[in-house]
mmCIF file of C-alpha atoms in Angstrom:
data_model
loop_
_atom_site.group_PDB
_atom_site.id
_atom_site.type_symbol
_atom_site.label_atom_id
_atom_site.label_comp_id
_atom_site.label_asym_id
_atom_site.label_seq_id
_atom_site.Cartn_x
_atom_site.Cartn_y
_atom_site.Cartn_z
ATOM 1 C CA UNK A 255 4.580 26.299 2.008
ATOM 2 C CA UNK A 256 6.675 24.340 -0.494
ATOM 3 C CA UNK A 257 6.903 20.559 -0.119
ATOM 4 C CA UNK A 258 9.122 18.347 -2.237
ATOM 5 C CA UNK A 259 8.557 14.577 -2.317
ATOM 6 C CA UNK A 260 11.021 12.064 -3.653
ATOM 7 C CA UNK A 261 9.552 8.706 -4.658
ATOM 8 C CA UNK A 262 11.475 6.126 -6.717
ATOM 9 C CA UNK A 263 8.533 5.372 -9.020
ATOM 10 C CA UNK A 264 4.962 6.432 -9.677
ATOM 11 C CA UNK A 265 4.466 3.792 -12.351
ATOM 12 C CA UNK A 266 1.188 1.896 -12.183
ATOM 13 C CA UNK A 267 3.207 -1.225 -11.244
ATOM 14 C CA UNK A 268 4.529 0.484 -8.089
ATOM 15 C CA UNK A 269 1.601 -0.836 -6.063
ATOM 16 C CA UNK A 270 0.461 0.809 -2.861
ATOM 17 C CA UNK A 271 3.312 3.313 -2.697
ATOM 18 C CA UNK A 272 2.387 4.855 -6.039
ATOM 19 C CA UNK A 273 -1.288 4.843 -5.101
ATOM 20 C CA UNK A 274 -0.447 6.588 -1.815
ATOM 21 C CA UNK A 275 1.332 9.370 -3.686
ATOM 22 C CA UNK A 276 -1.508 9.730 -6.156
ATOM 23 C CA UNK A 277 -4.137 9.961 -3.408
ATOM 24 C CA UNK A 278 -2.145 12.242 -1.111
ATOM 25 C CA UNK A 279 -1.245 14.709 -3.866
ATOM 26 C CA UNK A 280 -4.857 15.232 -4.894
ATOM 27 C CA UNK A 281 -5.672 16.971 -1.597
ATOM 28 C CA UNK A 282 -2.240 17.990 -0.284
ATOM 29 C CA UNK A 283 -1.548 19.902 -3.498
ATOM 30 C CA UNK A 284 -4.512 22.145 -2.667
ATOM 31 C CA UNK A 285 -2.892 23.124 0.649
ATOM 32 C CA UNK A 286 0.702 23.795 -0.437
ATOM 33 C CA UNK A 287 3.018 24.045 -3.434
ATOM 34 C CA UNK A 288 3.704 20.374 -4.060
ATOM 35 C CA UNK A 289 6.565 18.976 -6.129
ATOM 36 C CA UNK A 290 7.111 15.270 -6.782
ATOM 37 C CA UNK A 291 10.505 14.092 -7.992
ATOM 38 C CA UNK A 292 10.706 10.604 -9.437
ATOM 39 C CA UNK A 293 12.199 8.505 -12.223
ATOM 40 C CA UNK A 294 10.994 8.107 -15.781
ATOM 41 C CA UNK A 295 8.574 5.192 -16.204
ATOM 42 C CA UNK A 296 6.504 3.637 -18.971
ATOM 43 C CA UNK A 297 3.060 4.023 -17.385
ATOM 44 C CA UNK A 298 3.119 6.739 -14.725
ATOM 45 C CA UNK A 299 0.009 7.176 -12.610
ATOM 46 C CA UNK A 300 -1.910 10.401 -13.313
ATOM 47 C CA UNK A 301 -1.285 12.740 -10.394
ATOM 48 C CA UNK A 302 -3.264 15.917 -9.793
ATOM 49 C CA UNK A 303 -2.259 19.154 -8.043
ATOM 50 C CA UNK A 304 1.492 18.572 -8.116
ATOM 51 C CA UNK A 305 4.378 19.379 -10.411
ATOM 52 C CA UNK A 306 6.045 16.125 -11.507
ATOM 53 C CA UNK A 307 9.788 16.272 -12.164
ATOM 54 C CA UNK A 308 11.878 13.332 -13.385
ATOM 55 C CA UNK A 309 15.583 12.906 -12.777
ATOM 56 C CA UNK A 310 18.114 10.149 -13.625
ATOM 57 C CA UNK A 311 17.840 7.232 -11.223
ATOM 58 C CA UNK A 312 20.042 4.370 -12.395
ATOM 59 C CA UNK A 313 23.034 3.506 -10.219
ATOM 60 C CA UNK A 314 25.291 4.349 -13.158
ATOM 61 C CA UNK A 315 23.712 7.828 -13.283
ATOM 62 C CA UNK A 316 24.261 8.777 -9.632
ATOM 63 C CA UNK A 317 26.597 11.671 -10.411
ATOM 64 C CA UNK A 318 24.039 13.240 -12.743
ATOM 65 C CA UNK A 319 21.224 12.389 -10.316
ATOM 66 C CA UNK A 320 23.002 14.205 -7.476
ATOM 67 C CA UNK A 321 23.624 17.244 -9.656
ATOM 68 C CA UNK A 322 20.013 17.527 -10.838
ATOM 69 C CA UNK A 323 18.607 16.823 -7.364
ATOM 70 C CA UNK A 324 20.730 19.474 -5.698
ATOM 71 C CA UNK A 325 19.923 21.970 -8.441
ATOM 72 C CA UNK A 326 16.223 21.328 -7.857
ATOM 73 C CA UNK A 327 16.611 21.910 -4.136
ATOM 74 C CA UNK A 328 18.436 25.186 -4.748
ATOM 75 C CA UNK A 329 15.823 26.314 -7.272
ATOM 76 C CA UNK A 330 12.680 25.302 -5.370
ATOM 77 C CA UNK A 331 13.959 25.836 -1.802
ATOM 78 C CA UNK A 332 11.327 23.553 -0.229
ATOM 79 C CA UNK A 333 10.345 23.947 3.398
ATOM 80 C CA UNK A 334 10.410 20.168 3.855
ATOM 81 C CA UNK A 335 11.762 17.276 1.796
ATOM 82 C CA UNK A 336 9.695 14.097 2.110
ATOM 83 C CA UNK A 337 11.493 10.916 1.020
ATOM 84 C CA UNK A 338 9.557 7.725 0.317
ATOM 85 C CA UNK A 339 10.699 4.086 0.509
ATOM 86 C CA UNK A 340 13.673 2.172 1.873
ATOM 87 C CA UNK A 341 16.303 -0.294 0.579
ATOM 88 C CA UNK A 342 16.761 1.601 -2.681
ATOM 89 C CA UNK A 343 19.951 3.673 -2.555
ATOM 90 C CA UNK A 344 18.216 6.431 -4.536
ATOM 91 C CA UNK A 345 15.943 7.188 -1.561
ATOM 92 C CA UNK A 346 18.775 7.115 0.979
ATOM 93 C CA UNK A 347 21.056 9.351 -1.059
ATOM 94 C CA UNK A 348 18.444 11.949 -1.974
ATOM 95 C CA UNK A 349 17.856 12.230 1.780
ATOM 96 C CA UNK A 350 21.580 12.510 2.497
ATOM 97 C CA UNK A 351 22.151 15.153 -0.166
ATOM 98 C CA UNK A 352 19.156 17.189 1.012
ATOM 99 C CA UNK A 353 20.267 17.129 4.639
ATOM 100 C CA UNK A 354 23.794 18.157 3.681
ATOM 101 C CA UNK A 355 22.215 21.265 2.162
ATOM 102 C CA UNK A 356 20.377 21.943 5.416
ATOM 103 C CA UNK A 357 16.868 20.726 4.551
ATOM 104 C CA UNK A 358 14.559 18.980 7.002
ATOM 105 C CA UNK A 359 13.684 15.471 5.813
ATOM 106 C CA UNK A 360 10.746 13.212 6.646
ATOM 107 C CA UNK A 361 11.187 9.557 5.715
ATOM 108 C CA UNK A 362 8.195 7.305 4.954
ATOM 109 C CA UNK A 363 9.280 3.633 4.936
ATOM 110 C CA UNK A 364 5.867 2.443 3.652
ATOM 111 C CA UNK A 365 6.123 -0.829 5.540
ATOM 112 C CA UNK A 366 9.542 -1.632 4.127
ATOM 113 C CA UNK A 367 10.989 -1.838 7.649
ATOM 114 C CA UNK A 368 8.407 -4.338 8.872
ATOM 115 C CA UNK A 369 9.904 -7.544 10.353
ATOM 116 C CA UNK A 370 8.697 -9.805 7.538
ATOM 117 C CA UNK A 371 10.277 -7.555 4.902
ATOM 118 C CA UNK A 372 13.577 -7.226 6.771
ATOM 119 C CA UNK A 373 13.778 -10.998 7.225
ATOM 120 C CA UNK A 374 13.600 -11.660 3.479
ATOM 121 C CA UNK A 375 17.076 -11.962 1.943
ATOM 122 C CA UNK A 376 18.406 -10.692 5.283
ATOM 123 C CA UNK A 377 22.073 -11.652 4.940
ATOM 124 C CA UNK A 378 22.395 -11.227 1.179
ATOM 125 C CA UNK A 379 20.563 -7.915 0.713
ATOM 126 C CA UNK A 380 19.304 -6.276 3.905
ATOM 127 C CA UNK A 381 22.501 -6.371 5.998
ATOM 128 C CA UNK A 382 24.712 -4.943 3.203
ATOM 129 C CA UNK A 383 22.145 -2.188 2.557
ATOM 130 C CA UNK A 384 21.899 -1.354 6.278
ATOM 131 C CA UNK A 385 25.667 -1.103 6.569
ATOM 132 C CA UNK A 386 26.142 0.931 3.396
ATOM 133 C CA UNK A 387 23.316 3.467 3.611
ATOM 134 C CA UNK A 388 19.952 2.431 5.025
ATOM 135 C CA UNK A 389 20.663 2.471 8.763
ATOM 136 C CA UNK A 390 22.190 5.949 8.502
ATOM 137 C CA UNK A 391 19.175 7.207 6.551
ATOM 138 C CA UNK A 392 16.760 5.971 9.220
ATOM 139 C CA UNK A 393 18.831 7.378 12.088
ATOM 140 C CA UNK A 394 19.334 10.771 10.443
ATOM 141 C CA UNK A 395 15.747 11.438 9.344
ATOM 142 C CA UNK A 396 14.219 14.414 11.141
ATOM 143 C CA UNK A 397 11.024 12.373 11.436
ATOM 144 C CA UNK A 398 9.828 8.913 10.443
ATOM 145 C CA UNK A 399 6.276 8.731 9.113
ATOM 146 C CA UNK A 400 4.384 5.539 9.958
ATOM 147 C CA UNK A 401 0.948 4.774 8.562
ATOM 148 C CA UNK A 402 -0.316 2.787 11.579
ATOM 149 C CA UNK A 403 0.423 2.320 15.281
ATOM 150 C CA UNK A 404 1.615 -1.221 14.515
ATOM 151 C CA UNK A 405 4.207 0.147 12.083
ATOM 152 C CA UNK A 406 5.321 2.698 14.684
ATOM 153 C CA UNK A 407 5.742 -0.077 17.250
ATOM 154 C CA UNK A 408 7.962 -2.045 14.867
ATOM 155 C CA UNK A 409 10.028 1.042 14.038
ATOM 156 C CA UNK A 410 10.576 1.645 17.750
ATOM 157 C CA UNK A 411 11.694 -1.971 18.192
ATOM 158 C CA UNK A 412 14.219 -1.421 15.412
ATOM 159 C CA UNK A 413 15.771 1.191 17.663
ATOM 160 C CA UNK A 414 17.326 3.508 15.080
ATOM 161 C CA UNK A 415 15.083 6.572 15.472
ATOM 162 C CA UNK A 416 12.361 7.375 18.014
ATOM 163 C CA UNK A 417 11.011 10.474 16.246
ATOM 164 C CA UNK A 418 7.961 8.845 14.692
ATOM 165 C CA UNK A 419 4.573 10.286 13.738
ATOM 166 C CA UNK A 420 1.567 8.208 12.678
ATOM 167 C CA UNK A 421 -0.611 9.376 9.786
ATOM 168 C CA UNK A 422 -2.641 6.798 7.893
ATOM 169 C CA UNK A 423 -2.809 6.603 4.125
ATOM 170 C CA UNK A 424 -5.837 8.292 2.620
ATOM 171 C CA UNK A 425 -8.728 7.046 0.500
ATOM 172 C CA UNK A 426 -10.431 9.382 -1.982
ATOM 173 C CA UNK A 427 -13.803 8.313 -0.654
ATOM 174 C CA UNK A 428 -15.756 11.161 -2.283
ATOM 175 C CA UNK A 429 -14.903 9.829 -5.740
ATOM 176 C CA UNK A 430 -15.710 6.174 -4.966
ATOM 177 C CA UNK A 431 -19.230 5.017 -5.706
ATOM 178 C CA UNK A 432 -20.601 2.556 -3.201
ATOM 179 C CA UNK A 433 -22.382 -0.605 -4.347
ATOM 180 C CA UNK A 434 -26.169 -0.533 -4.067
ATOM 181 C CA UNK A 435 -26.873 -4.256 -3.898
ATOM 182 C CA UNK A 436 -25.498 -6.978 -1.639
ATOM 183 C CA UNK A 437 -27.253 -9.948 -3.213
ATOM 184 C CA UNK A 438 -24.539 -12.548 -3.719
ATOM 185 C CA UNK A 439 -22.985 -12.445 -7.165
ATOM 186 C CA UNK A 440 -20.773 -15.377 -6.195
ATOM 187 C CA UNK A 441 -17.575 -13.436 -6.764
ATOM 188 C CA UNK A 442 -14.546 -13.264 -4.460
ATOM 189 C CA UNK A 443 -11.781 -10.770 -5.211
ATOM 190 C CA UNK A 444 -8.062 -10.438 -4.596
ATOM 191 C CA UNK A 445 -6.739 -7.195 -6.095
ATOM 192 C CA UNK A 446 -3.204 -6.031 -5.413
ATOM 193 C CA UNK A 447 0.331 -6.456 -6.687
ATOM 194 C CA UNK A 448 0.799 -10.178 -7.332
ATOM 195 C CA UNK A 449 3.772 -10.863 -5.067
ATOM 196 C CA UNK A 450 4.812 -13.588 -2.648
ATOM 197 C CA UNK A 451 4.258 -11.140 0.235
ATOM 198 C CA UNK A 452 0.530 -11.056 -0.475
ATOM 199 C CA UNK A 453 -0.093 -14.652 0.635
ATOM 200 C CA UNK A 454 -2.108 -15.636 -2.441
ATOM 201 C CA UNK A 455 -1.163 -19.276 -1.850
ATOM 202 C CA UNK A 456 -3.176 -19.165 1.382
ATOM 203 C CA UNK A 457 -6.259 -18.089 -0.552
ATOM 204 C CA UNK A 458 -5.811 -20.829 -3.145
ATOM 205 C CA UNK A 459 -5.319 -23.487 -0.463
ATOM 206 C CA UNK A 460 -8.338 -22.262 1.524
ATOM 207 C CA UNK A 461 -10.510 -22.283 -1.598
ATOM 208 C CA UNK A 462 -9.402 -25.851 -2.312
ATOM 209 C CA UNK A 463 -10.516 -26.941 1.161
ATOM 210 C CA UNK A 464 -14.006 -25.407 0.865
ATOM 211 C CA UNK A 465 -14.479 -25.802 -2.895
ATOM 212 C CA UNK A 466 -17.674 -27.813 -2.426
ATOM 213 C CA UNK A 467 -19.272 -24.742 -0.806
ATOM 214 C CA UNK A 468 -17.935 -22.506 -3.597
ATOM 215 C CA UNK A 469 -19.777 -24.142 -6.479
ATOM 216 C CA UNK A 470 -20.457 -21.519 -9.170
ATOM 217 C CA UNK A 471 -18.194 -18.959 -7.435
ATOM 218 C CA UNK A 472 -15.432 -17.113 -9.293
ATOM 219 C CA UNK A 473 -12.292 -16.077 -7.439
ATOM 220 C CA UNK A 474 -10.777 -13.160 -9.350
ATOM 221 C CA UNK A 475 -7.021 -12.641 -8.887
ATOM 222 C CA UNK A 476 -6.356 -9.144 -10.247
ATOM 223 C CA UNK A 477 -2.996 -7.426 -10.403
ATOM 224 C CA UNK A 478 0.348 -7.315 -12.159
ATOM 225 C CA UNK A 479 3.406 -9.239 -11.030
ATOM 226 C CA UNK A 480 6.378 -11.349 -12.013
ATOM 227 C CA UNK A 481 5.393 -13.654 -14.877
ATOM 228 C CA UNK A 482 7.153 -16.684 -13.383
ATOM 229 C CA UNK A 483 5.421 -16.214 -10.042
ATOM 230 C CA UNK A 484 2.009 -15.861 -11.695
ATOM 231 C CA UNK A 485 2.713 -19.045 -13.666
ATOM 232 C CA UNK A 486 3.533 -20.850 -10.409
ATOM 233 C CA UNK A 487 0.198 -19.724 -8.924
ATOM 234 C CA UNK A 488 -1.670 -21.004 -11.977
ATOM 235 C CA UNK A 489 0.111 -24.348 -11.640
ATOM 236 C CA UNK A 490 -0.793 -24.479 -7.956
ATOM 237 C CA UNK A 491 -4.458 -23.826 -8.733
ATOM 238 C CA UNK A 492 -4.348 -26.689 -11.230
ATOM 239 C CA UNK A 493 -2.647 -29.037 -8.744
ATOM 240 C CA UNK A 494 -5.302 -28.174 -6.142
ATOM 241 C CA UNK A 495 -8.075 -28.934 -8.605
ATOM 242 C CA UNK A 496 -9.552 -25.427 -8.482
ATOM 243 C CA UNK A 497 -8.378 -23.981 -11.789
ATOM 244 C CA UNK A 498 -11.991 -23.613 -12.964
ATOM 245 C CA UNK A 499 -12.773 -21.402 -9.957
ATOM 246 C CA UNK A 500 -9.752 -19.097 -10.321
ATOM 247 C CA UNK A 501 -9.653 -16.271 -12.847
ATOM 248 C CA UNK A 502 -6.310 -14.482 -13.226
ATOM 249 C CA UNK A 503 -7.316 -11.043 -14.524
ATOM 250 C CA UNK A 504 -3.947 -9.304 -14.802
ATOM 251 C CA UNK A 505 -3.687 -5.586 -14.053
ATOM 252 C CA UNK A 506 -6.959 -3.694 -13.824
ATOM 253 C CA UNK A 507 -7.337 0.062 -13.719
ATOM 254 C CA UNK A 508 -9.913 2.810 -13.773
ATOM 255 C CA UNK A 509 -13.572 1.851 -13.884
ATOM 256 C CA UNK A 510 -12.745 -1.823 -14.451
ATOM 257 C CA UNK A 511 -11.058 -1.894 -11.042
ATOM 258 C CA UNK A 512 -13.988 -0.234 -9.257
ATOM 259 C CA UNK A 513 -16.452 -2.551 -10.995
ATOM 260 C CA UNK A 514 -14.542 -5.552 -9.634
ATOM 261 C CA UNK A 515 -14.636 -4.085 -6.112
ATOM 262 C CA UNK A 516 -18.389 -3.424 -6.271
ATOM 263 C CA UNK A 517 -19.262 -6.789 -7.817
ATOM 264 C CA UNK A 518 -17.266 -8.771 -5.267
ATOM 265 C CA UNK A 519 -19.193 -10.302 -2.395
ATOM 266 C CA UNK A 520 -16.001 -10.184 -0.319
ATOM 267 C CA UNK A 521 -12.456 -8.888 -0.825
ATOM 268 C CA UNK A 522 -9.555 -11.068 0.392
ATOM 269 C CA UNK A 523 -5.988 -9.930 1.090
ATOM 270 C CA UNK A 524 -4.265 -12.845 2.908
ATOM 271 C CA UNK A 525 -0.985 -10.955 3.182
ATOM 272 C CA UNK A 526 2.082 -11.573 5.313
ATOM 273 C CA UNK A 527 2.756 -7.857 5.843
ATOM 274 C CA UNK A 528 1.263 -4.447 4.984
ATOM 275 C CA UNK A 529 1.956 -1.118 6.630
ATOM 276 C CA UNK A 530 -1.561 0.027 5.635
ATOM 277 C CA UNK A 531 -3.140 -1.742 2.667
ATOM 278 C CA UNK A 532 -4.815 0.872 0.481
ATOM 279 C CA UNK A 533 -6.805 -1.813 -1.343
ATOM 280 C CA UNK A 534 -8.495 -2.728 1.954
ATOM 281 C CA UNK A 535 -9.689 0.872 2.321
ATOM 282 C CA UNK A 536 -10.815 0.991 -1.301
ATOM 283 C CA UNK A 537 -12.872 -2.187 -0.905
ATOM 284 C CA UNK A 538 -14.506 -0.847 2.264
ATOM 285 C CA UNK A 539 -15.283 2.452 0.542
ATOM 286 C CA UNK A 540 -17.134 0.438 -2.124
ATOM 287 C CA UNK A 541 -19.183 -1.256 0.587
ATOM 288 C CA UNK A 542 -17.475 -4.624 0.154
ATOM 289 C CA UNK A 543 -16.593 -6.572 3.334
ATOM 290 C CA UNK A 544 -12.940 -7.568 3.675
ATOM 291 C CA UNK A 545 -10.968 -10.587 4.857
ATOM 292 C CA UNK A 546 -7.370 -9.733 5.689
ATOM 293 C CA UNK A 547 -4.706 -10.706 8.187
ATOM 294 C CA UNK A 548 -3.006 -9.437 11.309
ATOM 295 C CA UNK A 549 -0.087 -8.649 9.027
ATOM 296 C CA UNK A 550 -2.115 -5.490 8.337
ATOM 297 C CA UNK A 551 -3.267 -2.813 10.828
ATOM 298 C CA UNK A 552 -6.971 -3.382 10.046
ATOM 299 C CA UNK A 553 -8.240 -4.564 13.452
ATOM 300 C CA UNK A 554 -11.206 -2.258 12.780
ATOM 301 C CA UNK A 555 -12.612 -4.932 10.475
ATOM 302 C CA UNK A 556 -13.550 -6.766 13.672
ATOM 303 C CA UNK A 557 -14.281 -3.846 15.985
ATOM 304 C CA UNK A 558 -16.416 -1.991 13.426
ATOM 305 C CA UNK A 559 -18.005 -5.176 12.064
ATOM 306 C CA UNK A 560 -17.046 -4.716 8.432
ATOM 307 C CA UNK A 561 -14.986 -7.848 7.808
ATOM 308 C CA UNK A 562 -12.624 -10.434 9.244
ATOM 309 C CA UNK A 563 -9.148 -9.692 10.692
ATOM 310 C CA UNK A 564 -7.456 -13.082 10.921
ATOM 311 C CA UNK A 565 -4.225 -14.827 11.715
ATOM 312 C CA UNK A 566 -1.889 -15.375 8.773
ATOM 313 C CA UNK A 567 -2.245 -18.690 6.991
ATOM 314 C CA UNK A 568 -4.459 -21.152 5.165
ATOM 315 C CA UNK A 569 -6.519 -22.330 8.139
ATOM 316 C CA UNK A 570 -7.486 -18.799 9.227
ATOM 317 C CA UNK A 571 -8.343 -17.822 5.646
ATOM 318 C CA UNK A 572 -10.513 -20.940 5.329
ATOM 319 C CA UNK A 573 -12.386 -20.167 8.552
ATOM 320 C CA UNK A 574 -13.040 -16.597 7.400
ATOM 321 C CA UNK A 575 -14.359 -17.824 4.049
ATOM 322 C CA UNK A 576 -16.695 -20.256 5.815
ATOM 323 C CA UNK A 577 -17.940 -17.438 8.055
ATOM 324 C CA UNK A 578 -18.548 -15.266 4.976
ATOM 325 C CA UNK A 579 -20.448 -18.078 3.251
ATOM 326 C CA UNK A 580 -22.724 -18.552 6.256
ATOM 327 C CA UNK A 581 -23.885 -14.965 6.824
ATOM 328 C CA UNK A 582 -27.035 -13.451 5.387
ATOM 329 C CA UNK A 583 -27.409 -10.829 2.689
ATOM 330 C CA UNK A 584 -28.647 -8.395 5.337
ATOM 331 C CA UNK A 585 -25.466 -8.875 7.348
ATOM 332 C CA UNK A 586 -23.317 -8.391 4.255
ATOM 333 C CA UNK A 587 -25.153 -5.113 3.653
ATOM 334 C CA UNK A 588 -24.657 -4.027 7.257
ATOM 335 C CA UNK A 589 -20.935 -4.768 6.967
ATOM 336 C CA UNK A 590 -20.834 -2.778 3.731
ATOM 337 C CA UNK A 591 -22.360 0.316 5.323
ATOM 338 C CA UNK A 592 -20.095 -0.018 8.372
ATOM 339 C CA UNK A 593 -16.993 -0.165 6.163
ATOM 340 C CA UNK A 594 -17.990 2.875 4.135
ATOM 341 C CA UNK A 595 -18.684 4.843 7.309
ATOM 342 C CA UNK A 596 -15.284 3.895 8.740
ATOM 343 C CA UNK A 597 -13.441 5.189 5.653
ATOM 344 C CA UNK A 598 -15.478 8.402 5.509
ATOM 345 C CA UNK A 599 -14.886 9.203 9.182
ATOM 346 C CA UNK A 600 -11.225 8.233 9.577
ATOM 347 C CA UNK A 601 -9.384 7.751 6.299
ATOM 348 C CA UNK A 602 -10.546 10.392 3.818
ATOM 349 C CA UNK A 603 -7.770 12.016 1.783
ATOM 350 C CA UNK A 604 -8.892 15.477 2.933
ATOM 351 C CA UNK A 605 -8.275 14.593 6.572
ATOM 352 C CA UNK A 606 -4.969 12.862 5.822
ATOM 353 C CA UNK A 607 -3.675 15.817 3.761
ATOM 354 C CA UNK A 608 -4.535 18.211 6.588
ATOM 355 C CA UNK A 609 -2.741 15.983 9.102
ATOM 356 C CA UNK A 610 0.307 15.776 6.839
ATOM 357 C CA UNK A 611 0.481 19.550 6.513
ATOM 358 C CA UNK A 612 0.441 19.839 10.310
ATOM 359 C CA UNK A 613 3.348 17.371 10.444
ATOM 360 C CA UNK A 614 5.345 19.499 7.994
ATOM 361 C CA UNK A 615 4.746 22.591 10.102
ATOM 362 C CA UNK A 616 5.785 20.707 13.223
ATOM 363 C CA UNK A 617 8.953 19.452 11.525
ATOM 364 C CA UNK A 618 10.130 22.955 10.635
ATOM 365 C CA UNK A 619 9.385 24.102 14.174
#
């Protein structure tokens, strides 16, 4: 079977979407002939078991993009075209051009159709995009791929397309070494794209409230983002009187990233909205308990006793931090083992790749 993915970017700054493609390809490429079409970028993620093809992607290059895309389709003749992301015209038009040539298309929104995302810049950006291309792309997709039941529910509420299948994102758990010690190192970690969606202000405000209990702790904020936004977060930390507790690490990759996960006593993602949250799975695979919000689908943090699944906001983040500070080392270790077991049993990349291949077969009938 030949599968062709289109994804706007696999640059290391692409966040969870790029990581999803990297993780999926590693196992899916063993089960089929996998091609990934994307744009040129400065720091592309290394991707195994797939042929990477770049095509023009700027709006001014659409004529050339269409020509090269259609030529690729005619040369490769994929069984299924899998388009990733919404709101970028490149994704909508690659889908449209593929379907005009008779190809089946699966569309993965990657949380970009969640209510919080749609509400941002609704009248200035989202409505024009819906009218021009995005609504048609959603309606015409042969299948929508959601990564959680909560995302499926929101797609159904949108009402554009009821053909939805749920397959979670995968974690390459076999390659992730679990921590072997849960003695408190007095380190708290946020690691993700530094963006307003991630709710970092809630973490800073919660830390400010309980700073007396966080003496000698370091709160690492790791990730790349807009320089002006990062500067505003640094100013906020200073205004809150916690600048000595907060360490802005910038982007971290490779072993440095995994070291941060393992050394953290707890991982915090106080986000407004995530369709999955790969970093949550990565932290759990390292044996690190997680605090995240009901803007993510990670209710299992509560049901499997491997973290805290909270409301969105400062107060809920504060309460979770206080709960974390008051539990024993033995309970932290138990949470760590529970989290690792959850990822191994439900979210391994091998299982997800197998499920995705079944979806492709179902799509072509």
